[in-house]
Coordinates of C-alpha atoms in Angstrom, one line a residue:
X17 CA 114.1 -67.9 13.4
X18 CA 113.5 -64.6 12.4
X19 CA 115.6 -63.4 8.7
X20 CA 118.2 -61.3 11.0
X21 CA 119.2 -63.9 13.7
X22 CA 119.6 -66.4 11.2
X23 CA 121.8 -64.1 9.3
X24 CA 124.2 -63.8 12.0
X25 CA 123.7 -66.9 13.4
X26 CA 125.1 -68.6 10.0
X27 CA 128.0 -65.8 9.3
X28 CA 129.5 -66.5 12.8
X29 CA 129.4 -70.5 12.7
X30 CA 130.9 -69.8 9.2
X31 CA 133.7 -67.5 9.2
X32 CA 133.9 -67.6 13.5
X33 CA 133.8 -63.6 13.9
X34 CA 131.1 -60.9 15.2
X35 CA 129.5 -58.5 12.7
X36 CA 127.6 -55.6 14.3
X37 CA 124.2 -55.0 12.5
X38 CA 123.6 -51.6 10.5
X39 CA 120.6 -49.5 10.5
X40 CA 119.8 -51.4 7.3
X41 CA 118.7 -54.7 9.6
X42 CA 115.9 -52.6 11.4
X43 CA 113.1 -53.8 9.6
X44 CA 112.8 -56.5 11.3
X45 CA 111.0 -55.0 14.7
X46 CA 110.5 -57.5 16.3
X47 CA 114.0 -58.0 17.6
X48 CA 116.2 -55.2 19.3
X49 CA 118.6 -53.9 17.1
X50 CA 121.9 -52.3 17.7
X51 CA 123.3 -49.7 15.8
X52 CA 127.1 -48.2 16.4
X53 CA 128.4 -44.7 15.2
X54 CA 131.2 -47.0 13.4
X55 CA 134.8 -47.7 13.5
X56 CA 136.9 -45.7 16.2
X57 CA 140.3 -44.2 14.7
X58 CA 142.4 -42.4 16.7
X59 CA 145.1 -41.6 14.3
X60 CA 148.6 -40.4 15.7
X61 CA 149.1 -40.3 19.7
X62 CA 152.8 -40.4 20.8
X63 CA 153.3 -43.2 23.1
X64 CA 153.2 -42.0 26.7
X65 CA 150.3 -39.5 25.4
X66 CA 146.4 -40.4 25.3
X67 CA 143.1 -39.3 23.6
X68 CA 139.7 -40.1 24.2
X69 CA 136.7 -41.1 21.7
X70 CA 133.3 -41.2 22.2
X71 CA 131.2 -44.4 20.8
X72 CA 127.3 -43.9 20.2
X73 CA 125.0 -47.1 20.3
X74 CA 121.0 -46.6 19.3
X75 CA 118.1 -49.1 19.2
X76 CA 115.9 -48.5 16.0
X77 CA 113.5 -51.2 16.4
X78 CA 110.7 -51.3 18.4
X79 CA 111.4 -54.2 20.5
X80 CA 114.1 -52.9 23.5
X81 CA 117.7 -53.4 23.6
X82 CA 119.6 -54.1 26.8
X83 CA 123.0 -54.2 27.2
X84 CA 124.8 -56.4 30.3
X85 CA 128.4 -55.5 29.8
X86 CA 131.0 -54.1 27.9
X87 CA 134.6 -55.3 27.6
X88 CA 137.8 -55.2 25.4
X89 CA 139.3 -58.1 23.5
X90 CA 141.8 -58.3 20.7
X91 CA 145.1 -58.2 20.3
X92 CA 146.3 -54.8 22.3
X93 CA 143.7 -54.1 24.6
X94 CA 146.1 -52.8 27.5
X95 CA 146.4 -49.9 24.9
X96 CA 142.6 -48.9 25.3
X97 CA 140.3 -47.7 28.7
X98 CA 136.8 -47.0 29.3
X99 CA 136.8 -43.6 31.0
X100 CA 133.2 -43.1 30.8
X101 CA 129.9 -45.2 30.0
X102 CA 126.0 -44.9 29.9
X103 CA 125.7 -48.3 28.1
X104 CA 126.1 -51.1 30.4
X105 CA 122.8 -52.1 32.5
X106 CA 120.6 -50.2 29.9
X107 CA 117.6 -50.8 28.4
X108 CA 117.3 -48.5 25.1
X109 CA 113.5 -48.3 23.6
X110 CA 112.7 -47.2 20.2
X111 CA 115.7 -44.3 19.3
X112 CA 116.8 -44.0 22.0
X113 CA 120.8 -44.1 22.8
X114 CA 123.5 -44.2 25.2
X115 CA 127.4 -43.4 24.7
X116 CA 130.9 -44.8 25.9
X117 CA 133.8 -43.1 26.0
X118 CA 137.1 -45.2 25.2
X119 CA 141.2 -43.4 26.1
X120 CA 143.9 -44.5 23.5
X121 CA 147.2 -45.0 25.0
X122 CA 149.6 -45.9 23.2
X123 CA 152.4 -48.3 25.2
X124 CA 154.3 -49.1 21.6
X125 CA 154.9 -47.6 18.5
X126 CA 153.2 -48.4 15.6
X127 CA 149.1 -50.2 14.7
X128 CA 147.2 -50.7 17.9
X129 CA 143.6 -52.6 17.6
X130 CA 141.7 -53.9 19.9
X131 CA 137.4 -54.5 19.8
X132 CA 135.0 -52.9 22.2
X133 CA 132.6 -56.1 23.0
X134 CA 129.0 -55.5 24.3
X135 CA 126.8 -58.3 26.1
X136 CA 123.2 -57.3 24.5
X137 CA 120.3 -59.6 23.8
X138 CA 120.3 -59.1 19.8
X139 CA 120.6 -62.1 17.9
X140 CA 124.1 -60.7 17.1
X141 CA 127.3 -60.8 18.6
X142 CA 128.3 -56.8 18.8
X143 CA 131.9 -55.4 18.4
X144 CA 133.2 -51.7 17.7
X145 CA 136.9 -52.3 16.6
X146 CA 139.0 -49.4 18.3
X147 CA 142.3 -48.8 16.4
X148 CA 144.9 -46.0 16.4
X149 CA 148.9 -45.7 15.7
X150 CA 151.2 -44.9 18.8
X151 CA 154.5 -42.6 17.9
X152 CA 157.4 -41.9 18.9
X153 CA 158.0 -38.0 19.7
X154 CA 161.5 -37.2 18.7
X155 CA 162.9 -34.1 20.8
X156 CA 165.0 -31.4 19.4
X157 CA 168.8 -31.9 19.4
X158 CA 170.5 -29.3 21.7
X159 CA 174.4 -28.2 21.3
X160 CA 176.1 -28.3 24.5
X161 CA 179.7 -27.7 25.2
X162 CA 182.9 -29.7 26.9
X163 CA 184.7 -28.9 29.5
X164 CA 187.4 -26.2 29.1
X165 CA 190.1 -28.5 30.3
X166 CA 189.1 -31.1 27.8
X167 CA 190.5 -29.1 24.8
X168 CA 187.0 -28.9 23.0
X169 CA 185.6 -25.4 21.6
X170 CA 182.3 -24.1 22.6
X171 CA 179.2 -25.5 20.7
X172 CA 176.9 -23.2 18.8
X173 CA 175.0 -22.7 15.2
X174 CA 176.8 -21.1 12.4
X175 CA 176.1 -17.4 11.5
X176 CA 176.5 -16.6 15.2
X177 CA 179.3 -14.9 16.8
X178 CA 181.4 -15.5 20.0
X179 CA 184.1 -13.7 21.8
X180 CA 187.0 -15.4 22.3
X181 CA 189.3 -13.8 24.9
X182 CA 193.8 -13.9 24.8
X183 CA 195.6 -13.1 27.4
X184 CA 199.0 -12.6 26.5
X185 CA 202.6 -12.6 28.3
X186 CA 201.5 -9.0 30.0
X187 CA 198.5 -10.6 31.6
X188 CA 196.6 -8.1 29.4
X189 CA 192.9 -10.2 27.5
X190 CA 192.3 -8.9 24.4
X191 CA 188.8 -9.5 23.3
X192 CA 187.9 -10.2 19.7
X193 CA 184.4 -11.5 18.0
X194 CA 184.8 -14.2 15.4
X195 CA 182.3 -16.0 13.1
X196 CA 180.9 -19.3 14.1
X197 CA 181.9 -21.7 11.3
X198 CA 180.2 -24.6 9.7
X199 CA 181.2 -28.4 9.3
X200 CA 180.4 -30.0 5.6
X201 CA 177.4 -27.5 5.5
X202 CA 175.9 -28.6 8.7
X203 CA 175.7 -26.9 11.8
X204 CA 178.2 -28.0 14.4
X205 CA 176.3 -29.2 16.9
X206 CA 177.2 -32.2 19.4
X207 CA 175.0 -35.1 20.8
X208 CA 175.8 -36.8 24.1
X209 CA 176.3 -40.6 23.6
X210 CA 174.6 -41.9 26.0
X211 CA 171.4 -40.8 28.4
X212 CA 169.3 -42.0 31.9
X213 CA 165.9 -42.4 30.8
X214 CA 163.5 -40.4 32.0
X215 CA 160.3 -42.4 30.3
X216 CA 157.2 -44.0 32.2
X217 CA 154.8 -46.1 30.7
X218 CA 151.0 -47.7 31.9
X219 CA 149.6 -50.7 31.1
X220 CA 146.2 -52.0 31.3
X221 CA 144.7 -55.7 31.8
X222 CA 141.3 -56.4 31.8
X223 CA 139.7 -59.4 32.9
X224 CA 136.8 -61.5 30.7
X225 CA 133.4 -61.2 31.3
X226 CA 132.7 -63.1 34.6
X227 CA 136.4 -63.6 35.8
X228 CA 138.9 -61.3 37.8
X229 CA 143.0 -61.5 38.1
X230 CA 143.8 -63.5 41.7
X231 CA 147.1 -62.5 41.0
X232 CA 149.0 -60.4 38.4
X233 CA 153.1 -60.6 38.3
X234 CA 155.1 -57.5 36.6
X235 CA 158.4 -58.5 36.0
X236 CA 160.9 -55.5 34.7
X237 CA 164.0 -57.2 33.1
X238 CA 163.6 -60.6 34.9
X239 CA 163.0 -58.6 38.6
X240 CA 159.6 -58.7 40.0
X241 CA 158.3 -55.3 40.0
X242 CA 154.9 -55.4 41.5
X243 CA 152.2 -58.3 41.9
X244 CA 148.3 -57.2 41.5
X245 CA 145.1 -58.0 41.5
X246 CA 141.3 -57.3 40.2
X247 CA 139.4 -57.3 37.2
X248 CA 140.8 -54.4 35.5
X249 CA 143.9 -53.8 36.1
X250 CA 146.0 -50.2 35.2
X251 CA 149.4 -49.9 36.9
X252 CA 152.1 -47.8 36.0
X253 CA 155.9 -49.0 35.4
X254 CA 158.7 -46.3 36.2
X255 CA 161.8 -46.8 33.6
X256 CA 163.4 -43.5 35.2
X257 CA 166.8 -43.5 36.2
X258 CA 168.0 -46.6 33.3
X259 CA 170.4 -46.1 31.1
X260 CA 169.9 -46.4 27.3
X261 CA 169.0 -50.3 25.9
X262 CA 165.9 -52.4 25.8
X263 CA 164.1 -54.0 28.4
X264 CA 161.5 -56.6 28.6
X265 CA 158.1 -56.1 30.6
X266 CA 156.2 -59.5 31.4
X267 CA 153.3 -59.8 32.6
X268 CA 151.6 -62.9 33.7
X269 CA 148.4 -63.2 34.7
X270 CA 146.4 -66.1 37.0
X271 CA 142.3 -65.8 36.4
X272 CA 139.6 -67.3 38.9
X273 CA 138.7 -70.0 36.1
X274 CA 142.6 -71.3 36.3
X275 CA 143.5 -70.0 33.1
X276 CA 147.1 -68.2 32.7
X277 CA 147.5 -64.8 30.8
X278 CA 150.7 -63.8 29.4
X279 CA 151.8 -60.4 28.0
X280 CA 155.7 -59.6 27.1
X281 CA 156.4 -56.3 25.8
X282 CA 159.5 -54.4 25.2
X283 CA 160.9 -50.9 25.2
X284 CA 163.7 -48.7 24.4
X285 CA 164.8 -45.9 26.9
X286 CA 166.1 -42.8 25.6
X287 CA 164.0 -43.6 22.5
X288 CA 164.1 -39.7 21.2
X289 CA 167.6 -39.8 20.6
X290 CA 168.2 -43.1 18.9
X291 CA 169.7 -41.6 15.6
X292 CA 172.6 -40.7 18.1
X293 CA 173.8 -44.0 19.0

């Protein structure tokens, strides 16, 4: 066996995970050898947002490299879409290349990993780990004023003015114009306790090499919300119109094989003003 396979033949029955070969590996040309552009970071995307990467794969050897399919695993790969790809049914000769182009969206807050798996005949399994952090965008907190029946002055920032109008016994309004004041240093400025959610979110199953989804249940707070099917699976789940709390999305998953997938995730509505509860 030639010096590379047996490399990555003996690191994978040891430790049990993929390494991608390096350019450094090419000097043995007498098997293909792939070559990634490296580790995909996507940084900060706010959840409900999405950005797109591209990923470059080359053959340095002179021996061909074909690559059969490419697919997610890991632990968030609903967070992570191929939108475009040159990669899968070809057959790179000596430098030559082909690109893949992988959307982060965010569904949570916080790390999101997954690995971008190629099928190839190198001696090697091949992964590109994809990784970025979802946020949550925080909107800016807008005065608003009561009722005039409800007792409660009118809202605004300090260092502003408003008229304030009398009317006395006569029926004659006097106008005057009075400074705003300000509470403890802050601005006085009011928050409404509670909200309706106006938030939508996507998720995305894909299927293993080989198998497809004969059925795919969404369940929104125990209620079925929508049953699906296919290999790759993107659907989007309307939380419009809830009031604030958390609510549980589960997703289960039949595959051709028999095998059962299972996904529970959660999310908070009216998540940009959760200082205010």
């Amino acid at each position: 066996m030639p010096r590379i396979a047996l490399f990555c033949a003996l690191i994978a029955s040891v430790i049990g995970i993929a390494i991608p070969l390096t350019a450094n590996a090419a000097s043995d040309s007498s098997q293909p050898v792939f070559v990634s552009s490296g580790t995909v970071t996507y940084d900060f995307v706010a959840v409900g947002d999405s950005a797109t990467k591209t990923v470059h794969i080359s053959n340095p050897s002179s021996k061909s490299l074909t690559i059969s399919g490419i697919d997610f695993s890991g632990p968030d790969t609903a967070d992570f879409a191929i939108t475009a790809n040159t990669c899968t049914g070809a057959k790179l000769a000596n430098g030559s290349g082909c690109n893949v182009t992988v959307r982060f969206s965010p569904i949570l807050s916080g790390t999101r990993v997954a690995s971008l798996r190629f099928t190839d005949d190198t001696p090697c399994k091949n992964f590109v780990t994809v990784a970025g952090s979802g946020t949550e965008t925080k909107s800016s907190a807008l005065a608003h004023s009561a009722a005039c029946d409800q007792g409660v002055e009118q809202v605004t920032v300090p260092g502003q003015t408003v008229t304030q109008n009398t009317t006395t016994t006569t029926t004659t309004t006097v106008t005057k114009t009075v400074p705003v004041p300000t509470v403890n240093g802050q601005d006085a400025i009011s928050l409404p306790t509670s909200c309706v959610s106006k938030r939508s979110i996507t998720f995305h199953l894909a299927a293993p090499a080989g198998q497809i989804f004969k059925k795919v249940t969404v369940k929104l707070g125990g209620r079925t919300f929508k049953t699906l099917k296919g290999r790759s699976i993107k659907s989007k789940v309307s939380l419009k119109g809830l009031p604030r709390g958390r609510f549980t999305l589960s997703i289960v998953g039949t595959l051709t094989s028999g095998k059962t997938v299972r996904q529970t995730r959660h999310y908070v509505t009216c998540v940009a003003n959760k200082k205010a509860k």
